[in-house]
Amino acid sequence: MGAKSNTLTQAQAYRAIRGMKTKEDNHRTTAMVERTKAAVSGVTGIEQKSATLWKSLRQRKKGTLTHKFSVFAWKALHDGHKVGKFWKHINEDRMICQPCNANQENLEHIMQHCRVSGQETVWKAAKEAWSHTGLEWPEVNLEIILGIGMIEIKGRNGETSTGRTRLFKILISESAYLIWLLRCEWRIGREQNTLQIHTKHEIIARWKLAIARRLRLDWALTSKLSFGKKALNAAEVKRAWKHIADHAKFGTLRDDLVEEGVLVGSAVRRRPPGRNR
């Protein structure tokens, strides 16, 4: 019915004004969310909720999904990336993918079909790494990538495998974000020069480096001395990286994890630029 101006705080007034405004869902966001939920439900067999999807991107406990990937996925669900139709009335040349002769360079094209984003090489490497677990590699598409936070991997006994679930989320999220980085590097940094498309050798090295960083981070986060109660469970981390990490030196990847590319160690020893040399 009203409020006394002499007792009303600015925060209370702001909440009241915000509460009066009606929120309308963007039809493109709603469509993408429904597609993602349907794809995840097809893999897990469990009906998913929209709130669960958004919560999975905000969840930072155990640090499975990085903040950068979560931002990428959040913008993708809102159709907020400057790709495809975004350029229709600005610069139609930016809307198409000339090397692939595709009419529209949307996220689905970048992640699944593009010749210059390195997606084929990246997904092949991720699938080959997953093959060491002895589990089946599901079909990965844009919807599965965006809903990766809701996916759980079941063991042969039908129970959720926390270790393998963690590994699968890391492989998918890191691979997808690398594909996006490679596409942006070629489009912007290399000015769409077809002579400067990333080579398979370079892509594999970058992928190995990204996965090796996550392995070392996981291992570091198990330190109870540094993180106390927030430290990761060492047994769960070992289960996640079993057959992927080098059994003699757990903090490094196996040398034969993928067939092509240089070892990650050679990239790690590269001299850092600037003042941090």
PDB file of C-alpha atoms in Angstrom, residues 42-186:
ATOM      1  CA  GLY A  42      18.420 -37.896 -24.212  1.00  0.00           C
ATOM      2  CA  VAL A  43      21.882 -38.737 -22.853  1.00  0.00           C
ATOM      3  CA  THR A  44      21.096 -39.020 -19.142  1.00  0.00           C
ATOM      4  CA  GLY A  45      17.501 -40.282 -19.369  1.00  0.00           C
ATOM      5  CA  ILE A  46      16.474 -37.700 -16.747  1.00  0.00           C
ATOM      6  CA  GLU A  47      14.099 -34.801 -17.387  1.00  0.00           C
ATOM      7  CA  GLN A  48      16.051 -31.597 -16.805  1.00  0.00           C
ATOM      8  CA  LYS A  49      14.851 -28.217 -15.517  1.00  0.00           C
ATOM      9  CA  SER A  50      15.836 -24.793 -16.807  1.00  0.00           C
ATOM     10  CA  ALA A  51      16.917 -23.713 -13.330  1.00  0.00           C
ATOM     11  CA  THR A  52      19.294 -26.671 -13.163  1.00  0.00           C
ATOM     12  CA  LEU A  53      20.922 -25.611 -16.425  1.00  0.00           C
ATOM     13  CA  TRP A  54      21.570 -22.048 -15.267  1.00  0.00           C
ATOM     14  CA  LYS A  55      22.756 -23.260 -11.871  1.00  0.00           C
ATOM     15  CA  SER A  56      25.231 -25.668 -13.484  1.00  0.00           C
ATOM     16  CA  LEU A  57      26.995 -22.717 -15.144  1.00  0.00           C
ATOM     17  CA  ARG A  58      27.255 -20.790 -11.868  1.00  0.00           C
ATOM     18  CA  GLN A  59      28.452 -23.710  -9.781  1.00  0.00           C
ATOM     19  CA  ARG A  60      32.068 -23.277  -8.697  1.00  0.00           C
ATOM     20  CA  LYS A  61      32.300 -26.081  -6.150  1.00  0.00           C
ATOM     21  CA  LYS A  62      35.082 -28.509  -7.123  1.00  0.00           C
ATOM     22  CA  GLY A  63      35.983 -26.204 -10.011  1.00  0.00           C
ATOM     23  CA  THR A  64      34.937 -28.510 -12.850  1.00  0.00           C
ATOM     24  CA  LEU A  65      33.822 -25.825 -15.308  1.00  0.00           C
ATOM     25  CA  THR A  66      36.027 -22.762 -15.640  1.00  0.00           C
ATOM     26  CA  HIS A  67      34.639 -19.253 -15.383  1.00  0.00           C
ATOM     27  CA  LYS A  68      35.624 -18.528 -19.011  1.00  0.00           C
ATOM     28  CA  PHE A  69      33.707 -21.526 -20.319  1.00  0.00           C
ATOM     29  CA  SER A  70      30.669 -20.677 -18.195  1.00  0.00           C
ATOM     30  CA  VAL A  71      30.597 -17.152 -19.638  1.00  0.00           C
ATOM     31  CA  PHE A  72      30.927 -18.578 -23.155  1.00  0.00           C
ATOM     32  CA  ALA A  73      28.058 -21.035 -22.565  1.00  0.00           C
ATOM     33  CA  TRP A  74      25.858 -18.399 -20.898  1.00  0.00           C
ATOM     34  CA  LYS A  75      26.233 -16.058 -23.884  1.00  0.00           C
ATOM     35  CA  ALA A  76      25.589 -18.954 -26.277  1.00  0.00           C
ATOM     36  CA  LEU A  77      22.331 -19.834 -24.513  1.00  0.00           C
ATOM     37  CA  HIS A  78      21.267 -16.196 -24.899  1.00  0.00           C
ATOM     38  CA  ASP A  79      22.418 -16.147 -28.537  1.00  0.00           C
ATOM     39  CA  GLY A  80      24.769 -13.338 -27.571  1.00  0.00           C
ATOM     40  CA  HIS A  81      27.884 -14.212 -29.564  1.00  0.00           C
ATOM     41  CA  LYS A  82      28.683 -11.970 -32.520  1.00  0.00           C
ATOM     42  CA  VAL A  83      28.488 -14.684 -35.144  1.00  0.00           C
ATOM     43  CA  GLY A  84      26.144 -15.660 -37.966  1.00  0.00           C
ATOM     44  CA  LYS A  85      22.947 -13.607 -38.131  1.00  0.00           C
ATOM     45  CA  PHE A  86      24.426 -10.873 -35.936  1.00  0.00           C
ATOM     46  CA  TRP A  87      26.231  -9.539 -39.023  1.00  0.00           C
ATOM     47  CA  LYS A  88      23.277  -9.778 -41.426  1.00  0.00           C
ATOM     48  CA  HIS A  89      22.519  -6.042 -41.441  1.00  0.00           C
ATOM     49  CA  ILE A  90      26.069  -4.905 -40.622  1.00  0.00           C
ATOM     50  CA  ASN A  91      28.440  -6.818 -42.871  1.00  0.00           C
ATOM     51  CA  GLU A  92      27.100  -9.865 -44.686  1.00  0.00           C
ATOM     52  CA  ASP A  93      30.637 -11.024 -45.495  1.00  0.00           C
ATOM     53  CA  ARG A  94      31.169 -11.631 -41.773  1.00  0.00           C
ATOM     54  CA  MET A  95      28.005 -13.744 -41.611  1.00  0.00           C
ATOM     55  CA  ILE A  96      29.279 -16.496 -43.913  1.00  0.00           C
ATOM     56  CA  CYS A  97      32.196 -18.904 -43.571  1.00  0.00           C
ATOM     57  CA  GLN A  98      34.028 -18.577 -46.871  1.00  0.00           C
ATOM     58  CA  PRO A  99      36.520 -21.488 -46.501  1.00  0.00           C
ATOM     59  CA  CYS A 100      33.624 -23.861 -45.808  1.00  0.00           C
ATOM     60  CA  ASN A 101      31.275 -22.207 -48.311  1.00  0.00           C
ATOM     61  CA  ALA A 102      28.664 -22.074 -45.517  1.00  0.00           C
ATOM     62  CA  ASN A 103      25.852 -19.511 -45.664  1.00  0.00           C
ATOM     63  CA  GLN A 104      26.019 -18.854 -41.936  1.00  0.00           C
ATOM     64  CA  GLU A 105      28.879 -19.151 -39.467  1.00  0.00           C
ATOM     65  CA  ASN A 106      26.911 -19.872 -36.300  1.00  0.00           C
ATOM     66  CA  LEU A 107      28.109 -21.674 -33.186  1.00  0.00           C
ATOM     67  CA  GLU A 108      26.786 -25.019 -34.408  1.00  0.00           C
ATOM     68  CA  HIS A 109      28.876 -24.668 -37.562  1.00  0.00           C
ATOM     69  CA  ILE A 110      31.970 -23.612 -35.598  1.00  0.00           C
ATOM     70  CA  MET A 111      31.729 -26.488 -33.122  1.00  0.00           C
ATOM     71  CA  GLN A 112      30.738 -29.298 -35.495  1.00  0.00           C
ATOM     72  CA  HIS A 113      31.411 -28.578 -39.169  1.00  0.00           C
ATOM     73  CA  CYS A 114      33.947 -25.788 -39.677  1.00  0.00           C
ATOM     74  CA  ARG A 115      37.232 -26.505 -41.471  1.00  0.00           C
ATOM     75  CA  VAL A 116      39.149 -23.573 -39.948  1.00  0.00           C
ATOM     76  CA  SER A 117      38.119 -23.812 -36.277  1.00  0.00           C
ATOM     77  CA  GLY A 118      40.073 -27.036 -35.754  1.00  0.00           C
ATOM     78  CA  GLN A 119      36.949 -28.729 -34.393  1.00  0.00           C
ATOM     79  CA  GLU A 120      37.559 -32.036 -36.180  1.00  0.00           C
ATOM     80  CA  THR A 121      41.090 -32.373 -34.795  1.00  0.00           C
ATOM     81  CA  VAL A 122      40.091 -31.276 -31.287  1.00  0.00           C
ATOM     82  CA  TRP A 123      37.148 -33.668 -30.985  1.00  0.00           C
ATOM     83  CA  LYS A 124      39.240 -36.506 -32.381  1.00  0.00           C
ATOM     84  CA  ALA A 125      41.855 -35.868 -29.676  1.00  0.00           C
ATOM     85  CA  ALA A 126      39.204 -35.698 -26.936  1.00  0.00           C
ATOM     86  CA  LYS A 127      37.564 -38.918 -28.150  1.00  0.00           C
ATOM     87  CA  GLU A 128      40.914 -40.685 -28.304  1.00  0.00           C
ATOM     88  CA  ALA A 129      41.769 -39.576 -24.765  1.00  0.00           C
ATOM     89  CA  TRP A 130      38.354 -40.751 -23.512  1.00  0.00           C
ATOM     90  CA  SER A 131      38.911 -44.153 -25.146  1.00  0.00           C
ATOM     91  CA  HIS A 132      41.542 -44.890 -22.471  1.00  0.00           C
ATOM     92  CA  THR A 133      38.746 -44.994 -19.890  1.00  0.00           C
ATOM     93  CA  GLY A 134      37.057 -47.916 -21.658  1.00  0.00           C
ATOM     94  CA  LEU A 135      33.718 -46.071 -21.697  1.00  0.00           C
ATOM     95  CA  GLU A 136      31.604 -45.171 -24.725  1.00  0.00           C
ATOM     96  CA  TRP A 137      32.022 -41.706 -26.209  1.00  0.00           C
ATOM     97  CA  PRO A 138      28.569 -40.105 -26.697  1.00  0.00           C
ATOM     98  CA  GLU A 139      27.746 -37.995 -29.721  1.00  0.00           C
ATOM     99  CA  VAL A 140      28.748 -34.414 -28.931  1.00  0.00           C
ATOM    100  CA  ASN A 141      26.845 -31.455 -30.367  1.00  0.00           C
ATOM    101  CA  LEU A 142      26.324 -27.815 -29.411  1.00  0.00           C
ATOM    102  CA  GLU A 143      23.463 -28.627 -27.024  1.00  0.00           C
ATOM    103  CA  ILE A 144      25.540 -31.211 -25.147  1.00  0.00           C
ATOM    104  CA  ILE A 145      28.385 -28.688 -24.858  1.00  0.00           C
ATOM    105  CA  LEU A 146      26.111 -26.029 -23.363  1.00  0.00           C
ATOM    106  CA  GLY A 147      24.483 -28.514 -20.981  1.00  0.00           C
ATOM    107  CA  ILE A 148      27.676 -30.306 -19.979  1.00  0.00           C
ATOM    108  CA  GLY A 149      27.265 -29.179 -16.364  1.00  0.00           C
ATOM    109  CA  MET A 150      24.151 -31.381 -16.018  1.00  0.00           C
ATOM    110  CA  ILE A 151      25.599 -34.561 -17.516  1.00  0.00           C
ATOM    111  CA  GLU A 152      26.608 -37.493 -15.328  1.00  0.00           C
ATOM    112  CA  ILE A 153      28.578 -40.527 -16.456  1.00  0.00           C
ATOM    113  CA  LYS A 154      27.284 -43.881 -15.268  1.00  0.00           C
ATOM    114  CA  GLY A 155      29.554 -46.820 -14.501  1.00  0.00           C
ATOM    115  CA  ARG A 156      28.918 -50.407 -15.543  1.00  0.00           C
ATOM    116  CA  ASN A 157      26.924 -50.937 -12.338  1.00  0.00           C
ATOM    117  CA  GLY A 158      24.577 -48.077 -13.247  1.00  0.00           C
ATOM    118  CA  GLU A 159      25.810 -45.750 -10.512  1.00  0.00           C
ATOM    119  CA  THR A 160      27.207 -42.273 -11.166  1.00  0.00           C
ATOM    120  CA  SER A 161      30.982 -42.241 -11.522  1.00  0.00           C
ATOM    121  CA  THR A 162      32.116 -38.953  -9.968  1.00  0.00           C
ATOM    122  CA  GLY A 163      35.643 -39.349 -11.285  1.00  0.00           C
ATOM    123  CA  ARG A 164      34.695 -40.061 -14.904  1.00  0.00           C
ATOM    124  CA  THR A 165      31.962 -37.414 -14.795  1.00  0.00           C
ATOM    125  CA  ARG A 166      34.575 -34.852 -13.800  1.00  0.00           C
ATOM    126  CA  LEU A 167      36.937 -35.955 -16.572  1.00  0.00           C
ATOM    127  CA  PHE A 168      34.187 -35.874 -19.210  1.00  0.00           C
ATOM    128  CA  LYS A 169      33.127 -32.360 -18.221  1.00  0.00           C
ATOM    129  CA  ILE A 170      36.735 -31.168 -18.378  1.00  0.00           C
ATOM    130  CA  LEU A 171      37.365 -32.755 -21.784  1.00  0.00           C
ATOM    131  CA  ILE A 172      34.188 -31.327 -23.324  1.00  0.00           C
ATOM    132  CA  SER A 173      34.403 -27.839 -21.829  1.00  0.00           C
ATOM    133  CA  GLU A 174      38.128 -27.365 -22.494  1.00  0.00           C
ATOM    134  CA  SER A 175      37.840 -28.747 -26.036  1.00  0.00           C
ATOM    135  CA  ALA A 176      34.846 -26.558 -26.898  1.00  0.00           C
ATOM    136  CA  TYR A 177      36.462 -23.414 -25.517  1.00  0.00           C
ATOM    137  CA  LEU A 178      39.690 -24.165 -27.412  1.00  0.00           C
ATOM    138  CA  ILE A 179      37.704 -24.477 -30.660  1.00  0.00           C
ATOM    139  CA  TRP A 180      36.156 -21.067 -29.979  1.00  0.00           C
ATOM    140  CA  LEU A 181      39.601 -19.552 -29.274  1.00  0.00           C
ATOM    141  CA  LEU A 182      41.080 -21.030 -32.451  1.00  0.00           C
ATOM    142  CA  ARG A 183      38.194 -19.669 -34.522  1.00  0.00           C
ATOM    143  CA  CYS A 184      38.572 -16.171 -33.013  1.00  0.00           C
ATOM    144  CA  GLU A 185      42.346 -16.220 -33.476  1.00  0.00           C
ATOM    145  CA  TRP A 186      41.981 -17.053 -37.161  1.00  0.00           C
TER     146      TRP A 186
END
